[in-house]
Short mmCIF file of C-alpha atoms and ligand atoms in Angstrom, two decimals:
data_model
loop_
_atom_site.label_atom_id
_atom_site.label_comp_id
_atom_site.label_asym_id
_atom_site.label_seq_id
_atom_site.Cartn_x
_atom_site.Cartn_y
_atom_site.Cartn_z
CA MET A 1 188.42 21.88 -84.29
CA ASN A 2 185.12 23.74 -83.92
CA GLU A 3 184.09 26.61 -86.18
CA PRO A 4 183.10 29.83 -84.39
CA SER A 5 179.30 29.76 -84.28
CA ASP A 6 178.78 33.45 -84.96
CA THR A 7 181.55 35.25 -86.81
CA GLU A 8 179.57 38.50 -86.96
CA GLU A 9 179.13 38.60 -83.15
CA THR A 10 182.78 37.65 -82.69
CA ALA A 11 183.86 40.55 -84.93
CA LYS A 12 181.65 42.91 -82.91
CA THR A 13 183.18 41.65 -79.63
CA LEU A 14 186.67 42.19 -81.03
CA ALA A 15 185.80 45.73 -82.13
CA ARG A 16 184.25 46.54 -78.72
CA TYR A 17 187.31 45.40 -76.76
CA ASN A 18 189.73 47.10 -79.13
CA ARG A 19 187.76 50.29 -78.54
CA LEU A 20 187.70 49.78 -74.74
CA ALA A 21 191.35 48.74 -74.40
CA PRO A 22 192.85 52.22 -73.78
CA LEU A 23 190.23 52.89 -71.06
CA TYR A 24 189.89 49.41 -69.57
CA ASP A 25 192.27 49.72 -66.60
CA LEU A 26 190.89 53.18 -65.78
CA ILE A 27 187.24 52.02 -65.82
CA GLU A 28 188.14 49.13 -63.53
CA VAL A 29 190.07 51.11 -60.90
CA LEU A 30 187.24 51.13 -58.33
CA PRO A 31 185.82 47.61 -58.82
CA GLU A 32 189.39 46.28 -58.84
CA ARG A 33 189.52 46.58 -55.03
CA SER A 34 187.01 43.70 -54.69
CA LEU A 35 188.19 41.99 -57.82
CA ALA A 36 191.78 41.74 -56.54
CA ARG A 37 190.65 39.59 -53.60
CA TRP A 38 188.69 37.28 -55.88
CA ARG A 39 191.50 37.06 -58.41
CA ARG A 40 193.86 36.02 -55.60
CA GLU A 41 191.36 33.36 -54.47
CA LEU A 42 191.09 31.94 -57.98
CA TRP A 43 194.82 31.77 -58.68
CA ALA A 44 195.51 30.22 -55.27
CA LEU A 45 193.62 27.17 -56.61
CA ILE A 46 196.12 26.68 -59.43
CA GLY A 47 199.47 25.78 -57.91
CA ALA A 48 201.69 24.38 -60.64
CA GLY A 49 201.85 23.07 -64.21
CA ARG A 50 200.98 24.38 -67.66
CA VAL A 51 198.00 26.70 -67.50
CA LEU A 52 195.89 28.44 -70.12
CA GLU A 53 194.48 31.85 -69.22
CA VAL A 54 191.66 32.69 -71.61
CA GLY A 55 190.81 36.34 -72.29
CA VAL A 56 193.80 37.83 -70.46
CA GLY A 57 192.63 41.36 -71.33
CA THR A 58 195.21 43.89 -70.14
CA GLY A 59 196.87 41.29 -67.89
CA LYS A 60 195.14 42.08 -64.60
CA ASN A 61 195.63 38.52 -63.37
CA PHE A 62 199.36 38.39 -64.04
CA PRO A 63 200.39 39.60 -60.54
CA TYR A 64 198.44 36.67 -59.06
CA HIS A 65 200.01 33.88 -61.16
CA SER A 66 202.20 31.64 -59.04
CA PRO A 67 205.82 31.74 -60.30
CA GLU A 68 205.56 27.92 -60.48
CA LEU A 69 203.10 28.17 -63.38
CA ASP A 70 203.95 27.89 -67.05
CA VAL A 71 201.24 30.20 -68.43
CA ALA A 72 199.91 30.59 -71.96
CA GLY A 73 197.48 33.50 -72.37
CA ILE A 74 195.12 34.28 -75.20
CA ASP A 75 192.79 37.12 -76.12
CA LEU A 76 190.60 38.00 -79.09
CA SER A 77 191.55 41.67 -78.99
CA ASP A 78 194.96 42.76 -80.28
CA GLN A 79 194.62 46.05 -78.38
CA MET A 80 193.99 44.31 -75.05
CA LEU A 81 196.80 41.85 -75.78
CA GLN A 82 199.24 44.66 -76.54
CA ARG A 83 198.63 46.01 -73.02
CA ALA A 84 198.95 42.52 -71.53
CA ARG A 85 202.37 42.17 -73.20
CA GLN A 86 203.45 45.45 -71.65
CA LYS A 87 202.15 44.35 -68.21
CA ALA A 88 204.06 41.04 -68.41
CA ARG A 89 207.25 42.96 -69.32
CA THR A 90 206.76 45.38 -66.40
CA LEU A 91 206.23 42.48 -63.99
CA GLY A 92 209.17 40.55 -65.45
CA ARG A 93 206.92 37.55 -66.21
CA THR A 94 207.35 35.21 -69.14
CA ILE A 95 203.85 34.52 -70.45
CA ASP A 96 203.29 33.03 -73.86
CA LEU A 97 200.64 35.44 -75.23
CA SER A 98 198.70 34.81 -78.46
CA LEU A 99 195.87 36.37 -80.38
CA MET A 100 193.22 33.65 -80.42
CA ASP A 101 189.49 33.00 -80.20
CA ALA A 102 188.34 31.02 -77.17
CA GLN A 103 185.68 29.43 -79.37
CA GLN A 104 188.34 27.91 -81.61
CA LEU A 105 191.52 27.30 -79.64
CA ASP A 106 194.63 26.60 -81.63
CA PHE A 107 196.01 24.04 -79.13
CA PRO A 108 196.00 20.26 -79.36
CA ASP A 109 193.76 18.19 -77.07
CA ASN A 110 195.01 17.71 -73.49
CA SER A 111 197.65 20.48 -73.72
CA PHE A 112 197.12 21.99 -70.28
CA ASP A 113 196.96 20.93 -66.64
CA ALA A 114 194.46 23.71 -65.92
CA ALA A 115 192.65 26.67 -67.46
CA ALA A 116 191.34 29.89 -65.95
CA ALA A 117 189.29 32.86 -67.08
CA THR A 118 188.06 35.92 -65.23
CA PHE A 119 185.11 37.93 -66.53
CA VAL A 120 185.48 36.48 -70.02
CA PHE A 121 182.51 34.18 -70.65
CA CYS A 122 180.19 37.16 -70.26
CA SER A 123 181.56 38.42 -73.59
CA VAL A 124 182.43 35.30 -75.61
CA PRO A 125 179.64 35.17 -78.21
CA ASP A 126 179.11 31.43 -77.81
CA PRO A 127 180.20 30.71 -74.23
CA VAL A 128 179.22 27.04 -74.37
CA GLN A 129 181.45 26.47 -77.37
CA GLY A 130 184.31 28.30 -75.63
CA MET A 131 183.88 26.12 -72.54
CA ARG A 132 183.79 22.98 -74.71
CA GLU A 133 187.13 24.08 -76.09
CA LEU A 134 188.49 24.35 -72.53
CA GLY A 135 187.27 20.82 -71.88
CA ARG A 136 189.15 19.69 -74.98
CA VAL A 137 192.51 21.35 -74.25
CA VAL A 138 192.63 20.62 -70.50
CA LYS A 139 193.84 17.14 -69.57
CA PRO A 140 191.30 14.76 -67.98
CA GLY A 141 191.16 15.52 -64.27
CA GLY A 142 192.59 19.03 -64.77
CA GLN A 143 190.91 22.09 -63.31
CA ILE A 144 188.90 24.74 -65.17
CA VAL A 145 188.38 27.74 -62.90
CA LEU A 146 186.17 30.68 -63.79
CA LEU A 147 185.39 33.95 -62.06
CA GLU A 148 182.29 35.45 -63.64
CA HIS A 149 179.52 37.94 -63.04
CA VAL A 150 176.19 36.31 -63.87
CA ARG A 151 172.46 36.90 -64.08
CA ILE A 152 170.77 37.33 -60.69
CA ASP A 153 167.81 34.93 -60.69
CA ARG A 154 166.38 35.88 -57.27
CA PRO A 155 164.71 38.26 -56.72
CA ALA A 156 163.24 37.65 -60.18
CA ILE A 157 162.72 41.36 -60.79
CA ILE A 158 166.48 41.97 -60.82
CA GLY A 159 167.03 39.24 -63.39
CA LYS A 160 164.29 40.76 -65.58
CA LEU A 161 165.91 44.18 -65.25
CA MET A 162 169.26 42.68 -66.24
CA ASP A 163 167.60 41.12 -69.31
CA LEU A 164 166.17 44.51 -70.21
CA LEU A 165 169.46 46.38 -69.84
CA ASP A 166 171.63 43.70 -71.41
CA PRO A 167 171.52 44.91 -75.06
CA LEU A 168 172.67 48.38 -73.99
CA VAL A 169 175.40 47.15 -71.63
CA VAL A 170 176.81 44.76 -74.21
CA ARG A 171 177.09 47.57 -76.73
CA VAL A 172 178.86 49.92 -74.36
CA MET A 173 180.94 47.51 -72.26
CA GLY A 174 181.19 44.40 -74.46
CA ALA A 175 179.84 42.14 -71.68
CA HIS A 176 176.46 40.46 -71.24
CA ILE A 177 175.08 40.93 -67.74
CA ASN A 178 172.50 38.15 -67.91
CA ARG A 179 174.50 35.01 -68.59
CA ARG A 180 173.74 31.82 -66.62
CA THR A 181 177.36 30.78 -66.62
CA ALA A 182 177.25 27.82 -64.19
CA ALA A 183 174.46 26.31 -66.34
CA ASN A 184 176.53 26.99 -69.47
CA VAL A 185 179.48 25.11 -67.94
CA ARG A 186 177.20 22.09 -67.51
CA ARG A 187 175.79 22.50 -71.03
CA ALA A 188 179.37 22.39 -72.31
CA GLY A 189 179.66 18.92 -70.83
CA LEU A 190 182.05 19.87 -68.04
CA GLU A 191 181.74 18.46 -64.57
CA VAL A 192 180.97 21.25 -62.10
CA GLU A 193 182.81 20.60 -58.87
CA ARG A 194 182.00 23.79 -56.96
CA VAL A 195 180.11 27.06 -57.40
CA GLU A 196 180.87 29.70 -54.79
CA ASN A 197 178.88 32.92 -54.49
CA LEU A 198 181.34 35.75 -53.93
CA ALA A 199 179.12 38.81 -54.20
CA PRO A 200 175.65 39.55 -52.77
CA LEU A 201 172.74 37.83 -54.55
CA GLY A 202 175.25 35.58 -56.32
CA LEU A 203 176.23 38.31 -58.77
CA VAL A 204 179.82 37.06 -58.95
CA LYS A 205 180.62 33.37 -58.85
CA LEU A 206 183.76 31.28 -58.64
CA ILE A 207 183.15 28.12 -60.65
CA VAL A 208 185.46 25.13 -60.44
CA ALA A 209 184.93 22.48 -63.11
CA ARG A 210 186.76 19.60 -64.78
CA PRO A 211 186.62 17.94 -68.18
CA VAL A 212 184.57 14.77 -67.90
CA THR A 213 187.02 11.90 -67.51
CA PRO A 214 186.53 9.29 -70.27
CA VAL A 215 185.48 5.89 -68.87
C1 SAM B 1 185.90 41.98 -69.38
S1 SAM B 1 187.42 41.62 -70.16
C2 SAM B 1 188.25 40.68 -68.86
C3 SAM B 1 189.75 40.74 -69.02
C4 SAM B 1 190.53 40.05 -67.90
N1 SAM B 1 190.29 38.63 -67.89
C5 SAM B 1 190.21 40.65 -66.56
O1 SAM B 1 189.81 39.93 -65.65
O2 SAM B 1 190.40 41.88 -66.42
C6 SAM B 1 186.97 40.34 -71.31
C7 SAM B 1 188.14 39.89 -72.18
O3 SAM B 1 187.74 38.73 -72.90
C8 SAM B 1 188.21 38.85 -74.22
N2 SAM B 1 187.39 38.00 -75.09
C9 SAM B 1 186.08 38.18 -75.42
N3 SAM B 1 185.69 37.23 -76.28
C10 SAM B 1 186.76 36.43 -76.48
C11 SAM B 1 186.98 35.28 -77.29
N4 SAM B 1 186.01 34.76 -78.05
N5 SAM B 1 188.22 34.72 -77.26
C12 SAM B 1 189.21 35.24 -76.50
N6 SAM B 1 189.07 36.34 -75.74
C13 SAM B 1 187.85 36.92 -75.72
C14 SAM B 1 188.08 40.35 -74.52
O4 SAM B 1 188.86 40.74 -75.63
C15 SAM B 1 188.54 40.95 -73.21
O5 SAM B 1 189.92 41.16 -73.18
#
């Protein structure tokens, strides 16, 4: 199993999300109107089987999980996870929730038919390592589906502005706004099947990938 590449950054991420947890659902009330549509689109791609949801947060995806799924969910933040547990109870869903770091998953190889994450790899300190872990725990041929806001590369000025603002945003909101997530998926050695632009200028992308099948 991999070691987390930056324990100091991971501790900072944990502290940020523990601090944000009581406010998270409130902050997201307005954006959630668009997000709900995209969440539905993502979960419609995962029909059945054992699925890992990485970075469940407060459990905003739970209403969109198909009842056919056997879902395990993880999060780095105990405060976010506590709210996810409450959400699962309210919805009457059985979801196996654990405190865990995406960069160092405590699951054997090939444990899942699919994995999903929404707005998570913007905050994982080493996203490439986290994605490598997904490639390890998802069975060959299984789907890895991500919904992520990313750096806008064109027009270039917006990307530069995002780079400038990123240190402030990450401190306040815990998320980097200038990640090139589709490129990171490739760097992690996953096979990118589809990248769909959901928001103007490609700000939000749906990325469908698979672990590379051994030959
Ligand atoms: C912006 S929130 C998104 C939560 C949820 N997926 C959603 O769509 O509302 C990011 C989540 O990723 C979690 N996270 C960040 N780094 C992580 C890591 N290394 N391992 C597991 N979870 C992580 C945070 O604790 C937080 O709950």
